[in-house]
Structure formats: structure tokens, C-alpha cells
PDB file of C-alpha atoms in Angstrom:
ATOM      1  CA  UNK A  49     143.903 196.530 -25.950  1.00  0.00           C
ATOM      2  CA  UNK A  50     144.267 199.141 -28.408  1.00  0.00           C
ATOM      3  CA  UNK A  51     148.015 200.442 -28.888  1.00  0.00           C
ATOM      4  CA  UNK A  52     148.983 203.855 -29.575  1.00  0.00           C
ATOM      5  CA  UNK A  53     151.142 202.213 -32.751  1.00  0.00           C
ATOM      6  CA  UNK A  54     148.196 201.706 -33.863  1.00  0.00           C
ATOM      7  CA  UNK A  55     146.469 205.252 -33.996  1.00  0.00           C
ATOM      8  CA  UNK A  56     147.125 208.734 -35.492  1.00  0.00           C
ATOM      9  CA  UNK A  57     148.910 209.423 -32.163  1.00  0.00           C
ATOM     10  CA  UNK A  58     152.168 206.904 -33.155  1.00  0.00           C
ATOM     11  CA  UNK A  59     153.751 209.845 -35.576  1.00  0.00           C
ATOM     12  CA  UNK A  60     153.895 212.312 -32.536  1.00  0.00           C
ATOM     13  CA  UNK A  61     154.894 209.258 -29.955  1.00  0.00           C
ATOM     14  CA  UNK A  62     157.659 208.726 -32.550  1.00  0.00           C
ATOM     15  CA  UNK A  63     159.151 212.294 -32.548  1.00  0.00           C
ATOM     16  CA  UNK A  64     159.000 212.334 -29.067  1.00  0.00           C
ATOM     17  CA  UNK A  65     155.653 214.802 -28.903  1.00  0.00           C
ATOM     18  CA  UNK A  66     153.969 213.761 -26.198  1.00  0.00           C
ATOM     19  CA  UNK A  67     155.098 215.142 -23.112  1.00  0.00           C
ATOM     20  CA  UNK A  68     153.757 214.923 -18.902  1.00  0.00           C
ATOM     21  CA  UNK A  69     151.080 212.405 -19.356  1.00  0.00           C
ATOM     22  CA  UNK A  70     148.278 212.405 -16.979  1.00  0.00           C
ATOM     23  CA  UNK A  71     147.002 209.809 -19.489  1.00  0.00           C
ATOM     24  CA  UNK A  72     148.538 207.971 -22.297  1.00  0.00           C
ATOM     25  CA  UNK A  73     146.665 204.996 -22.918  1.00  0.00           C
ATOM     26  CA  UNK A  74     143.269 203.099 -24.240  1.00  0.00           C
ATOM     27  CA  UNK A  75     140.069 204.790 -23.250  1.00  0.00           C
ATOM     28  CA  UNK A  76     137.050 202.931 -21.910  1.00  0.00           C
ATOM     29  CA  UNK A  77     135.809 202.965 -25.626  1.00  0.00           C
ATOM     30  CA  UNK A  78     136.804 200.075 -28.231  1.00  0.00           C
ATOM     31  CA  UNK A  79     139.285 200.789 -29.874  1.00  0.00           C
ATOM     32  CA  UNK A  80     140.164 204.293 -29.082  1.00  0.00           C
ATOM     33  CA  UNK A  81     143.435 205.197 -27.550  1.00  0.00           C
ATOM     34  CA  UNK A  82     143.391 209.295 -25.339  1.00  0.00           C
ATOM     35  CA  UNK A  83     146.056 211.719 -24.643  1.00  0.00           C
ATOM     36  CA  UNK A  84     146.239 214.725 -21.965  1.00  0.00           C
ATOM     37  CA  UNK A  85     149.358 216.206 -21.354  1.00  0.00           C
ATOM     38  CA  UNK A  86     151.207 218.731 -23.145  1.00  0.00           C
ATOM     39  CA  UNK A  87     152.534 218.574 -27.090  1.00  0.00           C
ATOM     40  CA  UNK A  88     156.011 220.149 -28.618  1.00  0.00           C
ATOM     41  CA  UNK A  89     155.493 222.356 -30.983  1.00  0.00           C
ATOM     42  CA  UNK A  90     158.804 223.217 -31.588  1.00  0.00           C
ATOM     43  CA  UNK A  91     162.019 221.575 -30.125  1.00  0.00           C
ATOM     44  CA  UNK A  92     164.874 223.747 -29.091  1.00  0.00           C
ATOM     45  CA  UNK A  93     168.089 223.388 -30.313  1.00  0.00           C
ATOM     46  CA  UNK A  94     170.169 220.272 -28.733  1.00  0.00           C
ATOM     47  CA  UNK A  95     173.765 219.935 -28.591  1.00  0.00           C
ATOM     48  CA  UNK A  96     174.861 216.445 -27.862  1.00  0.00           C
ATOM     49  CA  UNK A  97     173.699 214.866 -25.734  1.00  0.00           C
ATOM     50  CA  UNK A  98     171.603 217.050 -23.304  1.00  0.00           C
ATOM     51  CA  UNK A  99     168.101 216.941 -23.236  1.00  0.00           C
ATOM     52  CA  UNK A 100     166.619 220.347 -23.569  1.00  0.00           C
ATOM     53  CA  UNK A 101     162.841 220.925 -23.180  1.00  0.00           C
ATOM     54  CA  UNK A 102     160.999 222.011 -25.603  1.00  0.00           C
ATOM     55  CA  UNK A 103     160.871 225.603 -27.311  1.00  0.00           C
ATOM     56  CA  UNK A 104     157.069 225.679 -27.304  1.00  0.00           C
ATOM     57  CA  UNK A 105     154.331 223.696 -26.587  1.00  0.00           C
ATOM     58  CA  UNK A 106     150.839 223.404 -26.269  1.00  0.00           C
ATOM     59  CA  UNK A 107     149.305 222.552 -22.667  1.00  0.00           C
ATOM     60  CA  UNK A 108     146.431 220.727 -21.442  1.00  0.00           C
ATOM     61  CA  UNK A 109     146.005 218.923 -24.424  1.00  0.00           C
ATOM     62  CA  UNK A 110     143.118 216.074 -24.817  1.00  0.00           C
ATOM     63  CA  UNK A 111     142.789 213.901 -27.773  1.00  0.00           C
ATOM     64  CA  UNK A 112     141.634 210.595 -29.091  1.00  0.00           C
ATOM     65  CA  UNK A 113     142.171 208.517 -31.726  1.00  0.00           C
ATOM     66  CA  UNK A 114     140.853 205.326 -33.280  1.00  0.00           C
ATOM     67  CA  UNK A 115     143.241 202.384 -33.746  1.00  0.00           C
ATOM     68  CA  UNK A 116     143.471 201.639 -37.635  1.00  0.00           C
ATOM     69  CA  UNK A 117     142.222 205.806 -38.382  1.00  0.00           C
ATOM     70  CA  UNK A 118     145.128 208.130 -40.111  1.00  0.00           C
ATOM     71  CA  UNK A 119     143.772 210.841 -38.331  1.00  0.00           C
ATOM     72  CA  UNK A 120     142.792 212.231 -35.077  1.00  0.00           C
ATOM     73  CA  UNK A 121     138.898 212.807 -34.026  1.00  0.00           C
ATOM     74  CA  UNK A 122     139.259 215.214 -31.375  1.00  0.00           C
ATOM     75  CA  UNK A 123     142.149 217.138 -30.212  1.00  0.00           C
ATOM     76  CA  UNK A 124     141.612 220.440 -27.941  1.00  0.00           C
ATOM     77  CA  UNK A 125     145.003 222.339 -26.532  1.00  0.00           C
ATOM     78  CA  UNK A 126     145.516 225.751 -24.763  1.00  0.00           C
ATOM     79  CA  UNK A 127     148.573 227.886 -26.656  1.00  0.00           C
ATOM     80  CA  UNK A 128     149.923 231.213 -25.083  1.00  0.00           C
ATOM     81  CA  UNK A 129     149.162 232.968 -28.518  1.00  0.00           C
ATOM     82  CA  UNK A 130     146.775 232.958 -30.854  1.00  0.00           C
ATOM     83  CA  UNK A 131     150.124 232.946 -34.049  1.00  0.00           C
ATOM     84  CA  UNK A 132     150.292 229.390 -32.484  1.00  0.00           C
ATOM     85  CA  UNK A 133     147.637 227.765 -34.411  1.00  0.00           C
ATOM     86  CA  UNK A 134     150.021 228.184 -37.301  1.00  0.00           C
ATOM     87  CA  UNK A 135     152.804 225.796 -35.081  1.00  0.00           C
ATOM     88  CA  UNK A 136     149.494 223.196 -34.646  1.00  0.00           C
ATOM     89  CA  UNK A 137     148.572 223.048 -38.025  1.00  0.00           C
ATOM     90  CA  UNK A 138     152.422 222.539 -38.983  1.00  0.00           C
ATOM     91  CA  UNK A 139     152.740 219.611 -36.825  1.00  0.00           C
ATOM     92  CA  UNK A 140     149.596 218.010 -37.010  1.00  0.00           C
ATOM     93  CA  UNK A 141     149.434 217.684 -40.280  1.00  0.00           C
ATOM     94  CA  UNK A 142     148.391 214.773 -42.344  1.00  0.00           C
ATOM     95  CA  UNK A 143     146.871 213.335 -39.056  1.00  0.00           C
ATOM     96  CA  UNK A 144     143.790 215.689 -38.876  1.00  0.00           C
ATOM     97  CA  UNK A 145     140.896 215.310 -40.805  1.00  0.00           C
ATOM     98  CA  UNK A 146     137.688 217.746 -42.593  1.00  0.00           C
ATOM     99  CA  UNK A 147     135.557 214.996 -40.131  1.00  0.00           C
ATOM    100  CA  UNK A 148     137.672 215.523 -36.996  1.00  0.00           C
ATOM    101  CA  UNK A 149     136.582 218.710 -34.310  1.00  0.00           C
ATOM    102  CA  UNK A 150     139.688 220.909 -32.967  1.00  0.00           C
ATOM    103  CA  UNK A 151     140.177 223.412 -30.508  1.00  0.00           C
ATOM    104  CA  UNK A 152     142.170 225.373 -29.754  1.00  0.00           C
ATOM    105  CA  UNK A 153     142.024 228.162 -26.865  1.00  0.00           C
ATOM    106  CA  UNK A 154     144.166 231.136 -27.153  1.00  0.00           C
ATOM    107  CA  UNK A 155     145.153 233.097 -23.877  1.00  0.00           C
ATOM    108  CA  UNK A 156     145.419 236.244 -26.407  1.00  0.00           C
ATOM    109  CA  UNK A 157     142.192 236.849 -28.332  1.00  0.00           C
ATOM    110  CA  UNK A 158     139.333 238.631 -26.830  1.00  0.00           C
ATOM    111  CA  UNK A 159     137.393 236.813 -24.570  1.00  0.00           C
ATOM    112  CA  UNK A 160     134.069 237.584 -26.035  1.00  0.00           C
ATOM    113  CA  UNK A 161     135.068 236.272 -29.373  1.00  0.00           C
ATOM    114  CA  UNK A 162     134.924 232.885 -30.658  1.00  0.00           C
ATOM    115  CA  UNK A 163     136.308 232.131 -34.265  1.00  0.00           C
ATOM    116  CA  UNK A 164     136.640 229.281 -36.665  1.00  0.00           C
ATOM    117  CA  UNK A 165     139.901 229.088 -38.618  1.00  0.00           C
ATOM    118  CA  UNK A 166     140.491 226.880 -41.308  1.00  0.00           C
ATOM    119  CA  UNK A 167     144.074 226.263 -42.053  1.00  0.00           C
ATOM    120  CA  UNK A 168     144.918 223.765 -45.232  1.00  0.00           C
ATOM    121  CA  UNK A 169     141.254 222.615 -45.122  1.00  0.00           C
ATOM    122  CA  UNK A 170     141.152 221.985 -41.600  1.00  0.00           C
ATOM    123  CA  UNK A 171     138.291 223.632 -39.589  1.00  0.00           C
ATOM    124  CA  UNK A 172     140.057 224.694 -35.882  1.00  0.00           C
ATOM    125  CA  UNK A 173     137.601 226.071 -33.152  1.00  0.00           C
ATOM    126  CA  UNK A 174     139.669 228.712 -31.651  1.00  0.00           C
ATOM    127  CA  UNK A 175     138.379 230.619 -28.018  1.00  0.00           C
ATOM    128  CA  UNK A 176     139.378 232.501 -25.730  1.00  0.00           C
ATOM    129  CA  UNK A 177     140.887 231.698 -22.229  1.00  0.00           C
ATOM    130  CA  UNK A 178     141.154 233.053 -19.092  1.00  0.00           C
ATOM    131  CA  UNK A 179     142.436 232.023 -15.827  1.00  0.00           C
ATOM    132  CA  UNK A 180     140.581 228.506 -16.507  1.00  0.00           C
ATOM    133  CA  UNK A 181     141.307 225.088 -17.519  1.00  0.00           C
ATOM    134  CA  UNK A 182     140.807 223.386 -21.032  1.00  0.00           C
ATOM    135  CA  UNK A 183     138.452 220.360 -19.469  1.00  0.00           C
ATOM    136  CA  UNK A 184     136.113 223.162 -17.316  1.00  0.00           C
ATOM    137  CA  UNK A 185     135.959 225.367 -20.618  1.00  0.00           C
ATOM    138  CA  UNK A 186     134.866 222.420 -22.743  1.00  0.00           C
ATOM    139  CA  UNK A 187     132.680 221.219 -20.076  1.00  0.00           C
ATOM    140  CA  UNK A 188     130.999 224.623 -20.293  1.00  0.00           C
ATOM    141  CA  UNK A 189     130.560 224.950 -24.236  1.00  0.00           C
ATOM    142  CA  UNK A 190     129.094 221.344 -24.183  1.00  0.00           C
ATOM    143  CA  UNK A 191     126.955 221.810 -21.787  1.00  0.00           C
ATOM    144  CA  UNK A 192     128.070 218.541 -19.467  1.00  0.00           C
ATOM    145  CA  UNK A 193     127.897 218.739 -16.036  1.00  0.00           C
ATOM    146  CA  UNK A 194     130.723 218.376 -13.623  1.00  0.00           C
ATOM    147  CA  UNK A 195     128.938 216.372 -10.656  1.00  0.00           C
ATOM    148  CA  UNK A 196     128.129 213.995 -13.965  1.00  0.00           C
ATOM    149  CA  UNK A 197     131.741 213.397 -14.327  1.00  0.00           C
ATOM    150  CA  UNK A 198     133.166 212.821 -11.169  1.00  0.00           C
ATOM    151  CA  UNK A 199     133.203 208.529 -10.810  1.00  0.00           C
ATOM    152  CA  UNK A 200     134.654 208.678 -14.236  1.00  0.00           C
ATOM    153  CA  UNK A 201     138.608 207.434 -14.512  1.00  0.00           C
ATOM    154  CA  UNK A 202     140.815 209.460 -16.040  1.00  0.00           C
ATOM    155  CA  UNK A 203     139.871 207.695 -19.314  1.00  0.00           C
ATOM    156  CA  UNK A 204     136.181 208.106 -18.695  1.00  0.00           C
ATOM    157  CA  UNK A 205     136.449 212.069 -18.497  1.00  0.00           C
ATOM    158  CA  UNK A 206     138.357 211.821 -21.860  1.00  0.00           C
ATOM    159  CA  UNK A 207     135.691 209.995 -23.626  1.00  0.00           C
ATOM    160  CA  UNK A 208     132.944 211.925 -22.221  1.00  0.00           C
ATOM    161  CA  UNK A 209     134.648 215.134 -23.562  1.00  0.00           C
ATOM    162  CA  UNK A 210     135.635 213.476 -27.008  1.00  0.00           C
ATOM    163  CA  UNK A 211     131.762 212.096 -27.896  1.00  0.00           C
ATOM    164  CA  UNK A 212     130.714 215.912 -27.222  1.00  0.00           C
ATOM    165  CA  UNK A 213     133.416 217.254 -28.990  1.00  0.00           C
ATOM    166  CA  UNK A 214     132.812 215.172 -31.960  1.00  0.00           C
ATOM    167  CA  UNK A 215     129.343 215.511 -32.066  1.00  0.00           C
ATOM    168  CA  UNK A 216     129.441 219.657 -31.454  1.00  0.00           C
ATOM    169  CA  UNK A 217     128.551 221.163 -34.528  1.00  0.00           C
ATOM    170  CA  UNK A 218     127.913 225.123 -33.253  1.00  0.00           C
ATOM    171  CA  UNK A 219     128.911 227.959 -36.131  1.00  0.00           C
ATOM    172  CA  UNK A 220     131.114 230.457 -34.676  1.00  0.00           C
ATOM    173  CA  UNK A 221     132.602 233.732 -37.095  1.00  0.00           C
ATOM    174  CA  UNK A 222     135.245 232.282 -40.089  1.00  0.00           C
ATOM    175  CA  UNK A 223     138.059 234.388 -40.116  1.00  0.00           C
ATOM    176  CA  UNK A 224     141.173 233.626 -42.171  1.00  0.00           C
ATOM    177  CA  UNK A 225     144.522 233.258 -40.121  1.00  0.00           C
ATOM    178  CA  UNK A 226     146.036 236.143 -41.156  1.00  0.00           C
ATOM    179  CA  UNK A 227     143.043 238.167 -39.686  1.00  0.00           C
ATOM    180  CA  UNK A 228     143.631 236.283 -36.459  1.00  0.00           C
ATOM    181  CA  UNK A 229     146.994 237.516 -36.670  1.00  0.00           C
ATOM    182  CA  UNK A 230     145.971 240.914 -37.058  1.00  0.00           C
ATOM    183  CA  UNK A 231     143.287 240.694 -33.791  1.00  0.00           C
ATOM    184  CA  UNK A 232     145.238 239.073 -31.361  1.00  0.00           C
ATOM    185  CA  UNK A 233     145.883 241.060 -28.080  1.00  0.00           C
ATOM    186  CA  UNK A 234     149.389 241.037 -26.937  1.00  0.00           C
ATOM    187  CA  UNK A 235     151.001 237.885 -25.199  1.00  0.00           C
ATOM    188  CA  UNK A 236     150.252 237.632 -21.319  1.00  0.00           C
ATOM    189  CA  UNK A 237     152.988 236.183 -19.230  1.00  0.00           C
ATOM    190  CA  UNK A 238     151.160 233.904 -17.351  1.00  0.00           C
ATOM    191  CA  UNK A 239     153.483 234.291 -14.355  1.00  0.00           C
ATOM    192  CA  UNK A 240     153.596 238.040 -14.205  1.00  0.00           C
ATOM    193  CA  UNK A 241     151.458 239.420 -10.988  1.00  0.00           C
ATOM    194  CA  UNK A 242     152.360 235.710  -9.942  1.00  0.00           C
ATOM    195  CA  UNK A 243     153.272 235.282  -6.064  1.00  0.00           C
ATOM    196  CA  UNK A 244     156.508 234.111  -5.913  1.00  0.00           C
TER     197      UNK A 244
END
């Protein structure tokens, strides 16, 4: 039974990261240990003893790691904005990898664009989002099919996604950061035109 302790995942367990699991535990594949839920990027301010929740995060994260592996082999998140990537990179770093395959979908760049951004040698696969979900976007750019899915576990669907994350190798345009910066639409409040 492969413990998170044991995986890239125990540094972010440890500063209390890893927040709303839908799954937080070994996959179906030896020796791997998945994540969905949300990651804190940034912790507010605490006085005491209150718990406060987090500043920002990133949301419908899904990730894997190997037990006895530094670093993390797939890790795909949804951030508001596209300046974001910059939080990522900040706290995942040491435990990503030139090997490893990240994305990261922005509700804030266009949605016909599709970049790669490296960021302290780290590749990140950053695309746009709209009114969807992490799992049906990467379901869509690697090309599995729903209907295939559906007797998986929990776990299952997170390994299915990992092996075709891993082994995507598409090219999309290299921008630097900065120029992300620069191209990014405005922030969307996701709960504007919202029924209440």
C-alpha cells in the first residue's frame, strides 16, 4: 500500500496543501499514490488560533506520484488567472521534474490559444477554460472516451488520465511568462451572472 509519506505529495500534505479530497490515496497502479481536490497557493493571514481558508488556490487538481520519486509525474489544476502559474511554480518547486507533464488551465487566456510556459526549467501546458471541468477538458485533448471511463473508481479515472498525460507529447506556442502576463484577458468572476 503505497503511502503518501512516501511520494512527492508528503511536502504539500505537510504544509497542509491539500485541501477537499475527492481522492487522497493509492491508485490502482503499483506504487503510485493520486490527488484531486483543490491546492493552497497562498495561505491567508491567521491570527491565533482560527482557521482561515486559504487566500488562493488552485481547483480541480489531479496528480500522481510514485512512492520513492522526488517529484511529481502529472499534475493538471484550473487557476482563475493566468499570473497564477507564477503561485504554482513557487510552490511546487523542487517536486516537479523536466520528465513530468503539467497543466495548467487558465479561465483568462483566449480560448483559442494554447501555450507552453517554462518557468525555472519546468515545461507547464497552459489552456484555456471555459464553463468546463479539468477531467472533460483533458479527456478531450487526449482523445479518451468518456463511456470508456465510466466502471472506473475514482482511482481508475486518475490513472487513466495520468498514463495519457504522461505519455502526451503535442507542441503547443512557447511563450515566456512575462508574455503571458502581457496576453491575459481580464479576471472573470466566476459567480457574476450567477443565479443566486
Amino acid at each position: 500500500m503505497t503511502s503518501i509519506t512516501e511520494t512527492a505529495f508528503a511536502t504539500l500534505e505537510e504544509q497542509k496543501r491539500l485541501l477537499s479530497p475527492v481522492h487522497k490515496g493509492p491508485t490502482e497502479q503499483a506504487g503510485r499514490f493520486g490527488f484531486r481536490g483543490k491546492l493552497a497557493l497562498k495561505f491567508a493571514q491567521q491570527f491565533a488560533d482560527e482557521a482561515r481558508p486559504p487566500e488562493l488556490f488552485s481547483d480541480q487538481v489531479i496528480a500522481v506520484a510514485q512512492a520513492g520519486k522526488p517529484t511529481f509525474d502529472f499534475f493538471a489544476q484550473w487557476v482563475l488567472s493566468f499570473e497564477h502559474l507564477g503561485n504554482i511554480a513557487e510552490v511546487l518547486k523542487g517536486l516537479l521534474s523536466p520528465d513530468g507533464k503539467y497543466f495548467v488551465f487558465a479561465n483568462n487566456i483566449d480560448l483559442l490559444s494554447k501555450y507552453q510556459v517554462e518557468i525555472d526549467g519546468i515545461n507547464f501546458y497552459v489552456l484555456p477554460i471555459d464553463e468546463s471541468t479539468v477531467y472533460n477538458e483533458l479527456l478531450e485533448l487526449f482523445y479518451i472516451e468518456k463511456n470508456d471511463l465510466k466502471k472506473c473508481s475514482t482511482a481508475g479515472k486518475i490513472d487513466a488520465v495520468a498514463n495519457a498525460g504522461i505519455a502526451f507529447d503535442q507542441k503547443f506556442e512557447k511563450i515566456t511568462f512575462e508574455k503571458g502576463l502581457e496576453v491575459m484577458g481580464p479576471v472573470r468572476n466566476r459567480n457574476e451572472n450567477r443565479p443566486v
